[in-house]
Amino acid sequence: MPPEPVLSLAFAIVAGLVLGGSVAAVSCRNRVHAGLFLAVALVGLALVFLRMGAEFLGFIQILVYVGAVAVLIVFAILLTRGSDSAHERRSNAPGIGIGLAVLLWGVLAWGILHRSPGAIATPSPPPSMAVRDLGERLLREELLPLQTVGLLLTAALIGAALIALPEPGISPRPSGSHGSAGTETPPSSPT
Amino acid sequence: MENLAKNLWVIPLLPLLAATVGTFLPRRLHRVTAGLSVAALATAAILAAAAFLSVVRGGALYSNVPWFETGTLSVRVGWILDPLSAAMLLMITVVGTLIFIFSTGYMAEDPDSGRFFCFLSLFAAAMLGLILSNSLLLLFICWELVGLASYLLIGFWYSRPPAADAARKAFLTTRIGDLGFLVGLIWLYSESGTVLFYDQGAGCLEPAALSGIAGRATAGGLALGTAISLLLFCGAVGKSGQLPLHVWLPDAMEGPTPVSALIHAATMVAAGVFLMARMFPLVALGGSAELPAPALVVMAWTGALTALFGALTAVAQTDIKRILAYSTISQLGFMMMGLATGGPAVGMVHLLTHAFFKALLFLGAGSVIHGCHGEQDIRHLGGLRRRMPLTFATYAVGMMALSGVPVFFSGFWSKDAILHSLSHWAPSRVPFLLGVLTAAVTAFYMTRQMIYVFAGTSRGPDSAHAHEGSPVLTVPLGILAGASIALSAVTTPFRPWLEHFLSPASTPSESGSVWGILILSALACGAGLAAGGILYRNLGVALKTGRDPLERWVPRMYTLMRDRFRFDEFYRATLVKWVGAAAWISAALDQSLGSVFRDLASFAASAGSWLSRTVDQGVLNASFDDGCQAARDAGGLLSRTHDGQPQRSLRILIAGVIALAAGLLFLATS
Amino acid sequence: MSAATLHLLLAAAMFCIGLAGALCRRNAILVLIGIELMLNAANLNFLTFWKYGPQPQPLDGPVFVLFSVAIAAAEAAVGLALIIAIHRRYRTTQLEEISRLRG
């Protein structure tokens, strides 16, 4: 594999995509836009994965995060819109939060730059990731965790559907307001 | 034979399966549940008979299996089939099956009878597990399970407050004893390293472990074996209704009558006696014929006092089931005495015969209650001899067996064996005298009850229209009555087959002393019968004054006995009150202070205010108010950290993370 | 500055941005967005060490990432369902107003 320049233009672009998307996602006042910017940041991260040679994970990232989680978040934003936007204030003590985050980044960066650079910098033979190897690893050594995760996902889906069911005592929202269709009982509820 | 021991678990499994299946059957199928329970236990009874016969032929065997392992700790459980467990097994399954059949008739009109049979089957499974267990741990688990089943069944009619209260009382009272049991179990495990009874020489009841325990003393000079035995005996005291933890047993009569017959007469309450018999090698450690082990002395005295107390209390009760309940307490005391003075066989023989005739008496009482539309007060019964002849005949058999009427009734012989061993007990003659007195009182109160219930003419509207129940009710009575008589064939001192079976080592007693005790026992019984007959011969006339004949004769004693020697009042005035006060204080603290932080803060502030008050007496009130205000302020300040705002908590968390990361990095780089 | 360092710095930055969002935003869904960003930053760290770090086991990093993605998906589903249920009940998704459990 040809040696890649440390700070290539491509890396700068995808890193910019990730960071810009992230910053926009957490700072945007419009919640729908925030959800969309999250998708942008996650696409950027998928591109980082692709560049690192983890093609499979990059596509997984796009499929699961951009295709499912981000879309789910956008849906949730749409469903819950309208009731409380009137008295929404901008942020909850932004100074403290941002200050803490910057402080943490400072500590981490200091650690990354100064703590035992040798261990990280030694370029070992760049690993490749054949999907076949990954599959064999998952289905042989990691079979039990894999099944457990499957169970967890099933339980989470059933639980999510149950939690989101309308409670008997709560009347559905009056028709005409935003997102009333989403509060109906899902047709395939497990109960 | 080896297969038999390995597959013993099938016997408790059958009722457990019935309970499990019954749980999931819909409520309207309660007849199916009942049939399933009866079938399961009847099958278990057949298997138990096979197991019993194999023990008669071959002797004891056991089998252990690993249960779970964590690290170096390997816990094993096992099943044991020795004469002790085989006899108990047969008794429980046979008596249990008969009681189950009786219940199908007794509970037929109850819409919840499906639940009833589930609980009963659960109980049977746990009880059989307790009997067959070869591990003290497994025995303890089943012990708690029968306690749970007992709780559920006493409170079966939970919508009636007395039943719910009685269930709680039974559960909590036995829990006190079980705490001792648990501590004893853990102690035994830590000393012997195993909870298996028999394990090819390595079990805790085998000579190697026993000799390791013998001769060692704990704090206060108490022998180690004695200390553990006494702790285990605590559990037996709670379960078997011995003084002073007997108070739950009479109240347990709030449960359905078949429950009283099965759990609170025949099987569960005898589990304490069984436990002591099972642990007998440990309990008797370090004792000899002249100087018995201290634990045995304690058991004998407890049993003697309990026996007399129960019998005296039974004299003055008016509820047909409570009389039997106190009688059970008294007989359990007899068993403990027999166990402590004559070895496990003597106590266990009485346990087995008692199970049959006491189950018979309870089922007879159930038949009376069923026939009289729920009337339980013997003052309103009477004259049932002609209306319920079958019940009368079988009840009379049970009554004579309990009273110890000579020759034909098993209770006579088993009680005689206990009196015999008491008469040879070296430490003291008093338990023997108490035993003879108890035997006489037993005959007396049973005569009283018979006359009240069956003689004369009816004294209430319900008993006037009494009717005999269906064969489902009367056939079990007949079988139990037959068994009560037939058991005497294997329990006489002239042919003590059962005693030898239970303990092959016991020496046959010399016939001379046998005759002396036999005659004394018969005399005591006769005296009790005669006194009862004479005192209550004109019951109808006496009751016109509204007072019991005995009450007119010895009014103060009668009142004391009717009030059960005021045990409940004593506990209510002391223990219950103290606990209640502690609970009230805790609740008040809890309500006024709210959270732990505020508790601490207010404690500190109160301490501060107390200081300032002592320093400055002149402004006492003001400083106290200041202290309270300080407490309130401090509490309010600290409660702000619990404000339901996750982001504030998160901020503190992140600040901690940053500090931790910075600290670690600093340490690593410097 | 090596590629590993760059990727780690990127991951740390992404994590801190997500953290700032989780700390500051009032809306529960936006807090959830911040948490998703933090999770993804962790995934990037796994892959960085897989790619550039010492490798005792060739596929440890990707396997971790796969499981992490699956669990994050479950977390998002349950979290959003909770937010919708809360919204239906209290007519709000503002974190500060959902404080029934305060001490």
Short mmCIF file of N, CA, C and O in Angstrom, two decimals, chain B residues 19-81:
data_model
loop_
_atom_site.label_atom_id
_atom_site.label_comp_id
_atom_site.label_asym_id
_atom_site.label_seq_id
_atom_site.Cartn_x
_atom_site.Cartn_y
_atom_site.Cartn_z
N ALA B 19 -48.84 -28.45 40.15
CA ALA B 19 -49.02 -27.04 40.53
C ALA B 19 -48.73 -26.13 39.35
O ALA B 19 -49.45 -25.15 39.10
N THR B 20 -47.67 -26.46 38.60
CA THR B 20 -47.31 -25.60 37.47
C THR B 20 -48.39 -25.61 36.41
O THR B 20 -48.82 -24.55 35.93
N VAL B 21 -48.83 -26.82 36.05
CA VAL B 21 -49.87 -26.90 35.01
C VAL B 21 -51.13 -26.21 35.50
O VAL B 21 -51.78 -25.44 34.78
N GLY B 22 -51.48 -26.47 36.76
CA GLY B 22 -52.71 -25.87 37.31
C GLY B 22 -52.67 -24.36 37.30
O GLY B 22 -53.70 -23.70 37.13
N THR B 23 -51.46 -23.80 37.46
CA THR B 23 -51.35 -22.34 37.47
C THR B 23 -51.82 -21.74 36.15
O THR B 23 -52.40 -20.67 36.12
N PHE B 24 -51.56 -22.48 35.06
CA PHE B 24 -51.86 -21.89 33.76
C PHE B 24 -53.23 -22.30 33.24
O PHE B 24 -53.63 -21.85 32.16
N LEU B 25 -53.92 -23.15 33.97
CA LEU B 25 -55.27 -23.51 33.53
C LEU B 25 -56.22 -22.36 33.85
O LEU B 25 -56.08 -21.71 34.88
N PRO B 26 -57.19 -22.12 32.99
CA PRO B 26 -58.15 -21.06 33.31
C PRO B 26 -58.96 -21.41 34.55
O PRO B 26 -59.06 -22.57 34.96
N ARG B 27 -59.54 -20.36 35.12
CA ARG B 27 -60.15 -20.51 36.42
C ARG B 27 -61.34 -21.45 36.41
O ARG B 27 -61.60 -22.15 37.38
N ARG B 28 -62.06 -21.47 35.26
CA ARG B 28 -63.26 -22.30 35.25
C ARG B 28 -62.92 -23.78 35.20
O ARG B 28 -63.77 -24.62 35.43
N LEU B 29 -61.66 -24.11 34.89
CA LEU B 29 -61.27 -25.51 34.84
C LEU B 29 -60.74 -25.98 36.20
O LEU B 29 -59.86 -26.81 36.28
N HIS B 30 -61.29 -25.43 37.29
CA HIS B 30 -60.69 -25.76 38.58
C HIS B 30 -60.85 -27.23 38.92
O HIS B 30 -60.07 -27.80 39.66
N ARG B 31 -61.85 -27.88 38.34
CA ARG B 31 -61.99 -29.32 38.59
C ARG B 31 -60.83 -30.10 37.98
O ARG B 31 -60.35 -31.08 38.56
N VAL B 32 -60.38 -29.64 36.81
CA VAL B 32 -59.22 -30.30 36.19
C VAL B 32 -58.01 -30.15 37.08
O VAL B 32 -57.24 -31.10 37.32
N THR B 33 -57.81 -28.94 37.60
CA THR B 33 -56.67 -28.72 38.49
C THR B 33 -56.74 -29.65 39.70
O THR B 33 -55.73 -30.27 40.09
N ALA B 34 -57.92 -29.75 40.27
CA ALA B 34 -58.07 -30.60 41.45
C ALA B 34 -57.76 -32.05 41.10
O ALA B 34 -57.00 -32.73 41.81
N GLY B 35 -58.31 -32.51 39.97
CA GLY B 35 -58.07 -33.89 39.58
C GLY B 35 -56.59 -34.15 39.32
O GLY B 35 -56.03 -35.16 39.74
N LEU B 36 -55.97 -33.17 38.67
CA LEU B 36 -54.54 -33.28 38.38
C LEU B 36 -53.73 -33.40 39.67
O LEU B 36 -52.82 -34.24 39.78
N SER B 37 -54.07 -32.56 40.65
CA SER B 37 -53.32 -32.57 41.91
C SER B 37 -53.48 -33.91 42.60
O SER B 37 -52.51 -34.50 43.09
N VAL B 38 -54.73 -34.40 42.65
CA VAL B 38 -54.96 -35.68 43.33
C VAL B 38 -54.19 -36.78 42.61
O VAL B 38 -53.51 -37.61 43.24
N ALA B 39 -54.28 -36.78 41.27
CA ALA B 39 -53.61 -37.84 40.51
C ALA B 39 -52.10 -37.78 40.74
O ALA B 39 -51.46 -38.83 40.94
N ALA B 40 -51.54 -36.56 40.72
CA ALA B 40 -50.09 -36.44 40.89
C ALA B 40 -49.66 -36.98 42.24
O ALA B 40 -48.69 -37.75 42.36
N LEU B 41 -50.40 -36.59 43.28
CA LEU B 41 -49.98 -37.02 44.61
C LEU B 41 -50.24 -38.51 44.81
O LEU B 41 -49.46 -39.20 45.49
N ALA B 42 -51.31 -39.03 44.21
CA ALA B 42 -51.57 -40.47 44.33
C ALA B 42 -50.46 -41.26 43.65
O ALA B 42 -49.98 -42.27 44.18
N THR B 43 -50.02 -40.79 42.49
CA THR B 43 -48.89 -41.45 41.82
C THR B 43 -47.65 -41.38 42.69
O THR B 43 -46.91 -42.37 42.84
N ALA B 44 -47.44 -40.21 43.28
CA ALA B 44 -46.29 -40.07 44.17
C ALA B 44 -46.42 -41.05 45.33
O ALA B 44 -45.41 -41.61 45.79
N ALA B 45 -47.64 -41.26 45.81
CA ALA B 45 -47.83 -42.20 46.92
C ALA B 45 -47.45 -43.61 46.51
O ALA B 45 -46.83 -44.36 47.28
N ILE B 46 -47.80 -44.00 45.27
CA ILE B 46 -47.44 -45.34 44.81
C ILE B 46 -45.92 -45.47 44.74
O ILE B 46 -45.33 -46.45 45.22
N LEU B 47 -45.27 -44.45 44.17
CA LEU B 47 -43.81 -44.46 44.10
C LEU B 47 -43.21 -44.50 45.51
O LEU B 47 -42.23 -45.21 45.77
N ALA B 48 -43.83 -43.74 46.42
CA ALA B 48 -43.33 -43.70 47.79
C ALA B 48 -43.45 -45.08 48.43
O ALA B 48 -42.55 -45.51 49.16
N ALA B 49 -44.55 -45.78 48.14
CA ALA B 49 -44.71 -47.11 48.70
C ALA B 49 -43.62 -48.03 48.17
O ALA B 49 -43.03 -48.82 48.93
N ALA B 50 -43.32 -47.90 46.88
CA ALA B 50 -42.25 -48.73 46.31
C ALA B 50 -40.93 -48.42 46.98
O ALA B 50 -40.15 -49.32 47.35
N ALA B 51 -40.66 -47.11 47.16
CA ALA B 51 -39.41 -46.71 47.82
C ALA B 51 -39.37 -47.24 49.24
O ALA B 51 -38.33 -47.75 49.71
N PHE B 52 -40.50 -47.17 49.93
CA PHE B 52 -40.56 -47.64 51.32
C PHE B 52 -40.23 -49.12 51.38
O PHE B 52 -39.43 -49.57 52.21
N LEU B 53 -40.86 -49.90 50.48
CA LEU B 53 -40.62 -51.34 50.49
C LEU B 53 -39.15 -51.65 50.21
O LEU B 53 -38.56 -52.53 50.83
N SER B 54 -38.55 -50.88 49.31
CA SER B 54 -37.15 -51.17 49.00
C SER B 54 -36.28 -50.85 50.20
O SER B 54 -35.26 -51.52 50.42
N VAL B 55 -36.65 -49.84 50.98
CA VAL B 55 -35.85 -49.54 52.18
C VAL B 55 -36.05 -50.63 53.21
O VAL B 55 -35.10 -51.05 53.90
N VAL B 56 -37.29 -51.14 53.32
CA VAL B 56 -37.53 -52.23 54.27
C VAL B 56 -36.63 -53.41 53.93
O VAL B 56 -36.07 -54.05 54.81
N ARG B 57 -36.48 -53.66 52.65
CA ARG B 57 -35.65 -54.78 52.23
C ARG B 57 -34.17 -54.45 52.31
O ARG B 57 -33.37 -55.26 52.73
N GLY B 58 -33.81 -53.24 51.88
CA GLY B 58 -32.39 -53.01 51.60
C GLY B 58 -31.66 -52.02 52.48
O GLY B 58 -30.46 -52.06 52.55
N GLY B 59 -32.33 -51.09 53.12
CA GLY B 59 -31.60 -50.12 53.91
C GLY B 59 -31.40 -48.81 53.16
O GLY B 59 -31.91 -48.62 52.07
N ALA B 60 -30.60 -47.93 53.78
CA ALA B 60 -30.52 -46.55 53.30
C ALA B 60 -29.64 -46.43 52.07
O ALA B 60 -28.72 -47.20 51.87
N LEU B 61 -29.96 -45.46 51.26
CA LEU B 61 -29.06 -45.09 50.18
C LEU B 61 -29.28 -43.62 49.86
O LEU B 61 -30.30 -43.04 50.21
N TYR B 62 -28.27 -43.03 49.22
CA TYR B 62 -28.37 -41.62 48.88
C TYR B 62 -27.61 -41.37 47.61
O TYR B 62 -26.82 -42.22 47.16
N SER B 63 -27.85 -40.24 46.99
CA SER B 63 -27.16 -39.90 45.76
C SER B 63 -27.00 -38.40 45.69
O SER B 63 -27.94 -37.65 45.95
N ASN B 64 -25.78 -37.96 45.39
CA ASN B 64 -25.51 -36.51 45.36
C ASN B 64 -25.16 -36.10 43.93
O ASN B 64 -24.54 -36.85 43.20
N VAL B 65 -25.58 -34.91 43.58
CA VAL B 65 -25.23 -34.37 42.27
C VAL B 65 -24.71 -32.96 42.47
O VAL B 65 -25.14 -32.27 43.39
N PRO B 66 -23.76 -32.53 41.60
CA PRO B 66 -23.32 -31.13 41.70
C PRO B 66 -24.44 -30.19 41.28
O PRO B 66 -25.17 -30.47 40.32
N TRP B 67 -24.57 -29.10 42.02
CA TRP B 67 -25.62 -28.13 41.69
C TRP B 67 -25.01 -26.98 40.89
O TRP B 67 -25.35 -26.75 39.75
N PHE B 68 -24.09 -26.26 41.49
CA PHE B 68 -23.39 -25.23 40.73
C PHE B 68 -21.99 -25.06 41.29
O PHE B 68 -21.70 -25.49 42.40
N GLU B 69 -21.13 -24.45 40.49
CA GLU B 69 -19.76 -24.22 40.93
C GLU B 69 -19.41 -22.77 40.67
O GLU B 69 -19.72 -22.23 39.62
N THR B 70 -18.77 -22.15 41.63
CA THR B 70 -18.20 -20.83 41.40
C THR B 70 -16.79 -20.87 41.95
O THR B 70 -16.59 -21.00 43.14
N GLY B 71 -15.86 -20.77 41.03
CA GLY B 71 -14.46 -20.82 41.45
C GLY B 71 -14.16 -22.16 42.08
O GLY B 71 -14.43 -23.21 41.51
N THR B 72 -13.61 -22.11 43.30
CA THR B 72 -13.28 -23.37 43.96
C THR B 72 -14.47 -23.91 44.74
O THR B 72 -14.43 -25.03 45.23
N LEU B 73 -15.51 -23.12 44.88
CA LEU B 73 -16.66 -23.54 45.67
C LEU B 73 -17.60 -24.38 44.80
O LEU B 73 -18.06 -23.94 43.76
N SER B 74 -17.79 -25.59 45.24
CA SER B 74 -18.71 -26.45 44.50
C SER B 74 -19.84 -26.85 45.45
O SER B 74 -19.60 -27.41 46.51
N VAL B 75 -21.05 -26.51 45.08
CA VAL B 75 -22.19 -26.82 45.92
C VAL B 75 -22.89 -28.04 45.34
O VAL B 75 -23.21 -28.08 44.16
N ARG B 76 -23.09 -29.03 46.20
CA ARG B 76 -23.76 -30.23 45.73
C ARG B 76 -25.04 -30.45 46.54
O ARG B 76 -25.15 -30.06 47.70
N VAL B 77 -26.00 -31.03 45.88
CA VAL B 77 -27.23 -31.38 46.58
C VAL B 77 -27.46 -32.87 46.36
O VAL B 77 -26.80 -33.49 45.53
N GLY B 78 -28.39 -33.41 47.10
CA GLY B 78 -28.59 -34.84 46.95
C GLY B 78 -29.92 -35.28 47.54
O GLY B 78 -30.62 -34.51 48.20
N TRP B 79 -30.25 -36.52 47.24
CA TRP B 79 -31.47 -37.13 47.75
C TRP B 79 -31.08 -38.28 48.66
O TRP B 79 -30.12 -38.99 48.40
N ILE B 80 -31.84 -38.46 49.70
CA ILE B 80 -31.55 -39.55 50.61
C ILE B 80 -32.81 -40.36 50.83
O ILE B 80 -33.91 -39.81 50.90
N LEU B 81 -32.63 -41.65 50.87
CA LEU B 81 -33.73 -42.55 51.15
C LEU B 81 -33.27 -43.47 52.27
O LEU B 81 -32.63 -44.48 52.03
#
